[in-house]
Amino acid sequence: YAYSLKTQLNDKEKLGGKLSSDDKEKIEKAVEEQIKWLESNPAADVDELKEHKKALEEIVTPIMTKLYGQQGGAGAGGSPPPPHGHDDDSL
């Protein structure tokens, strides 16, 4: 999830070109922190991974909801699709 977000943020044609500079900076900082944690904790258990993914989602989800809401992509009461269909528990 974190690596997918990083790729999308760097793509000016996709997510990277649609976010405000403040929102992009918030997501980039959160993604970098999670990637550093992942690289420092290769033996982390599933619960730790889920906890860190949830922390990242708590930052990303409101921004994505706002973005897709502005574009009309989420629909009434809907939530934005996960980046590149990554809806599993992997960070």
Coordinates of N, CA and C in Angstrom, one line a residue:
Y1 N 0.8 -1.2 0.0 CA 0.0 0.0 0.0 C 0.9 1.3 0.0
A2 N 1.9 1.3 0.9 CA 2.7 2.4 1.0 C 3.5 2.6 -0.3
Y3 N 4.1 1.6 -0.9 CA 4.8 1.7 -2.1 C 4.0 2.1 -3.3
S4 N 2.7 1.6 -3.3 CA 1.8 2.0 -4.4 C 1.5 3.4 -4.3
L5 N 1.2 3.9 -3.1 CA 1.0 5.4 -2.9 C 2.2 6.2 -3.4
K6 N 3.4 5.8 -3.0 CA 4.6 6.5 -3.4 C 4.7 6.6 -4.9
T7 N 4.4 5.5 -5.6 CA 4.4 5.5 -7.1 C 3.4 6.5 -7.6
Q8 N 2.2 6.4 -7.1 CA 1.1 7.3 -7.6 C 1.4 8.8 -7.3
L9 N 2.0 9.1 -6.2 CA 2.3 10.5 -5.9 C 3.3 11.0 -6.9
N10 N 4.2 10.2 -7.4 CA 5.2 10.7 -8.3 C 4.7 10.7 -9.7
D11 N 3.5 10.2 -10.0 CA 2.9 10.2 -11.3 C 2.1 11.5 -11.5
K12 N 2.6 12.4 -12.3 CA 1.9 13.7 -12.5 C 0.6 13.5 -13.2
E13 N 0.4 12.4 -14.0 CA -0.8 12.2 -14.7 C -1.9 11.6 -13.8
K14 N -1.5 11.1 -12.7 CA -2.5 10.4 -11.8 C -2.6 11.2 -10.5
L15 N -2.4 10.5 -9.4 CA -2.6 11.1 -8.1 C -1.7 12.3 -7.9
G16 N -0.5 12.2 -8.3 CA 0.5 13.3 -8.0 C 0.1 14.6 -8.6
G17 N -0.6 14.6 -9.7 CA -1.0 15.8 -10.4 C -2.4 16.4 -9.9
K18 N -3.1 15.6 -9.1 CA -4.4 16.0 -8.7 C -4.5 16.6 -7.3
L19 N -3.5 16.3 -6.5 CA -3.5 16.7 -5.1 C -3.0 18.2 -4.9
S20 N -3.5 18.9 -3.9 CA -2.9 20.1 -3.5 C -1.5 19.9 -3.0
S21 N -0.6 20.9 -3.0 CA 0.7 20.7 -2.5 C 0.7 20.3 -1.0
D22 N -0.2 20.9 -0.3 CA -0.2 20.5 1.2 C -0.6 19.1 1.4
D23 N -1.7 18.6 0.7 CA -2.1 17.2 0.8 C -1.1 16.3 0.3
K24 N -0.4 16.6 -0.8 CA 0.6 15.7 -1.3 C 1.7 15.6 -0.3
E25 N 2.1 16.7 0.3 CA 3.2 16.7 1.3 C 2.8 15.9 2.5
K26 N 1.6 16.0 3.0 CA 1.1 15.1 4.1 C 1.2 13.7 3.8
I27 N 0.8 13.3 2.6 CA 0.8 11.9 2.2 C 2.2 11.4 2.0
E28 N 3.0 12.2 1.3 CA 4.4 11.8 1.1 C 5.2 11.6 2.4
K29 N 5.0 12.5 3.4 CA 5.6 12.3 4.7 C 5.2 11.0 5.4
A30 N 3.8 10.8 5.4 CA 3.3 9.6 6.0 C 3.8 8.3 5.3
V31 N 3.9 8.3 4.0 CA 4.3 7.2 3.2 C 5.8 6.9 3.5
E32 N 6.6 8.0 3.5 CA 8.1 7.8 3.8 C 8.3 7.2 5.2
E33 N 7.5 7.7 6.2 CA 7.6 7.2 7.5 C 7.3 5.7 7.6
Q34 N 6.3 5.3 6.9 CA 5.9 3.9 6.9 C 6.9 3.0 6.2
I35 N 7.4 3.5 5.1 CA 8.4 2.7 4.3 C 9.7 2.6 5.2
K36 N 10.1 3.6 5.9 CA 11.3 3.5 6.8 C 11.0 2.5 7.8
W37 N 9.8 2.5 8.4 CA 9.4 1.6 9.4 C 9.5 0.1 8.9
L38 N 8.9 0.0 7.7 CA 8.9 -1.4 7.1 C 10.3 -1.9 6.9
E39 N 11.2 -1.0 6.4 CA 12.6 -1.4 6.1 C 13.3 -1.7 7.4
S40 N 13.0 -1.0 8.5 CA 13.6 -1.3 9.8 C 13.0 -2.4 10.5
N41 N 11.9 -2.9 10.1 CA 11.2 -4.0 10.8 C 10.8 -5.1 9.8
P42 N 11.7 -5.7 9.1 CA 11.3 -6.8 8.1 C 10.7 -8.0 8.8
A43 N 10.8 -8.2 10.1 CA 10.2 -9.4 10.7 C 8.9 -9.0 11.5
A44 N 8.4 -7.9 11.1 CA 7.1 -7.4 11.8 C 6.0 -8.5 11.6
D45 N 5.2 -8.7 12.6 CA 4.1 -9.6 12.5 C 2.9 -8.9 11.9
V46 N 1.9 -9.7 11.5 CA 0.7 -9.3 10.8 C 0.0 -8.1 11.6
D47 N -0.1 -8.3 12.9 CA -0.8 -7.2 13.7 C -0.1 -5.9 13.6
E48 N 1.2 -5.9 13.6 CA 2.0 -4.7 13.5 C 1.8 -4.1 12.1
L49 N 1.9 -4.9 11.1 CA 1.7 -4.4 9.7 C 0.3 -3.8 9.6
K50 N -0.7 -4.4 10.1 CA -2.1 -3.9 10.1 C -2.2 -2.6 10.8
E51 N -1.5 -2.5 11.9 CA -1.6 -1.2 12.7 C -0.9 -0.1 12.0
H52 N 0.2 -0.3 11.3 CA 0.9 0.7 10.6 C 0.1 1.1 9.3
K53 N -0.5 0.1 8.7 CA -1.3 0.4 7.5 C -2.5 1.2 7.9
K54 N -3.1 0.9 9.0 CA -4.3 1.7 9.5 C -3.9 3.1 9.8
A55 N -2.7 3.3 10.4 CA -2.2 4.7 10.6 C -2.0 5.5 9.4
L56 N -1.5 4.8 8.3 CA -1.3 5.5 7.0 C -2.7 5.8 6.4
E57 N -3.6 4.8 6.5 CA -4.9 5.1 5.9 C -5.7 6.2 6.6
E58 N -5.4 6.4 7.9 CA -6.1 7.5 8.6 C -5.6 8.9 8.1
I59 N -4.5 8.9 7.6 CA -4.0 10.2 7.0 C -4.5 10.3 5.5
V60 N -4.4 9.2 4.8 CA -4.7 9.2 3.3 C -6.2 9.2 3.0
T61 N -7.0 8.5 3.7 CA -8.4 8.4 3.4 C -9.1 9.7 3.4
P62 N -9.0 10.6 4.4 CA -9.7 11.8 4.3 C -9.3 12.7 3.1
I63 N -8.0 12.6 2.8 CA -7.5 13.4 1.6 C -8.1 12.8 0.3
M64 N -8.1 11.5 0.2 CA -8.6 10.9 -1.0 C -10.1 11.1 -1.1
T65 N -10.8 11.0 0.0 CA -12.3 11.3 0.0 C -12.6 12.7 -0.5
K66 N -11.8 13.6 0.0 CA -12.0 15.0 -0.4 C -11.7 15.2 -1.9
L67 N -10.6 14.5 -2.4 CA -10.2 14.6 -3.8 C -11.3 14.0 -4.7
Y68 N -11.7 12.8 -4.4 CA -12.7 12.2 -5.2 C -14.1 12.8 -5.1
G69 N -14.4 13.4 -3.9 CA -15.6 14.2 -3.8 C -15.6 15.4 -4.7
Q70 N -14.5 16.1 -4.8 CA -14.4 17.2 -5.7 C -14.6 16.9 -7.1
Q71 N -14.1 15.7 -7.5 CA -14.2 15.2 -8.9 C -15.5 14.5 -9.2
G72 N -16.3 14.3 -8.1 CA -17.6 13.6 -8.3 C -17.4 12.1 -8.5
G73 N -16.2 11.5 -8.2 CA -15.9 10.1 -8.5 C -16.4 9.2 -7.4
A74 N -16.6 9.6 -6.2 CA -17.0 8.7 -5.2 C -18.5 8.4 -5.1
G75 N -19.3 9.3 -5.6 CA -20.8 9.1 -5.6 C -21.3 9.4 -4.2
A76 N -22.6 9.4 -4.1 CA -23.3 9.7 -2.9 C -23.0 8.6 -1.8
G77 N -22.3 9.0 -0.8 CA -22.0 8.1 0.3 C -21.0 7.0 0.0
G78 N -20.4 7.1 -1.2 CA -19.4 6.1 -1.5 C -18.0 6.5 -1.1
S79 N -17.1 5.5 -1.0 CA -15.8 5.8 -0.7 C -14.9 5.7 -1.9
P80 N -13.8 6.4 -2.0 CA -12.9 6.2 -3.2 C -12.3 4.8 -3.2
P81 N -12.1 4.4 -4.4 CA -11.5 3.1 -4.6 C -10.0 3.1 -4.0
P82 N -9.6 1.9 -3.5 CA -8.2 1.9 -3.0 C -7.2 2.1 -4.2
P83 N -6.1 2.7 -3.9 CA -5.1 2.8 -5.0 C -4.8 1.5 -5.7
H84 N -4.9 1.5 -7.0 CA -4.6 0.3 -7.8 C -5.3 -0.9 -7.3
G85 N -6.4 -0.8 -6.7 CA -7.1 -2.0 -6.3 C -6.5 -2.7 -5.1
H86 N -5.6 -2.1 -4.4 CA -5.0 -2.7 -3.3 C -5.9 -2.7 -2.0
D87 N -6.7 -3.7 -1.9 CA -7.6 -3.7 -0.8 C -7.3 -4.8 0.2
D88 N -6.1 -5.4 0.1 CA -5.7 -6.4 1.1 C -5.0 -5.7 2.3
D89 N -4.4 -6.5 3.2 CA -3.9 -5.9 4.4 C -2.4 -5.6 4.3
S90 N -1.8 -5.7 3.1 CA -0.4 -5.4 2.9 C -0.1 -4.0 3.0
L91 N 1.0 -3.6 3.6 CA 1.4 -2.2 3.7 C 2.1 -1.9 2.4

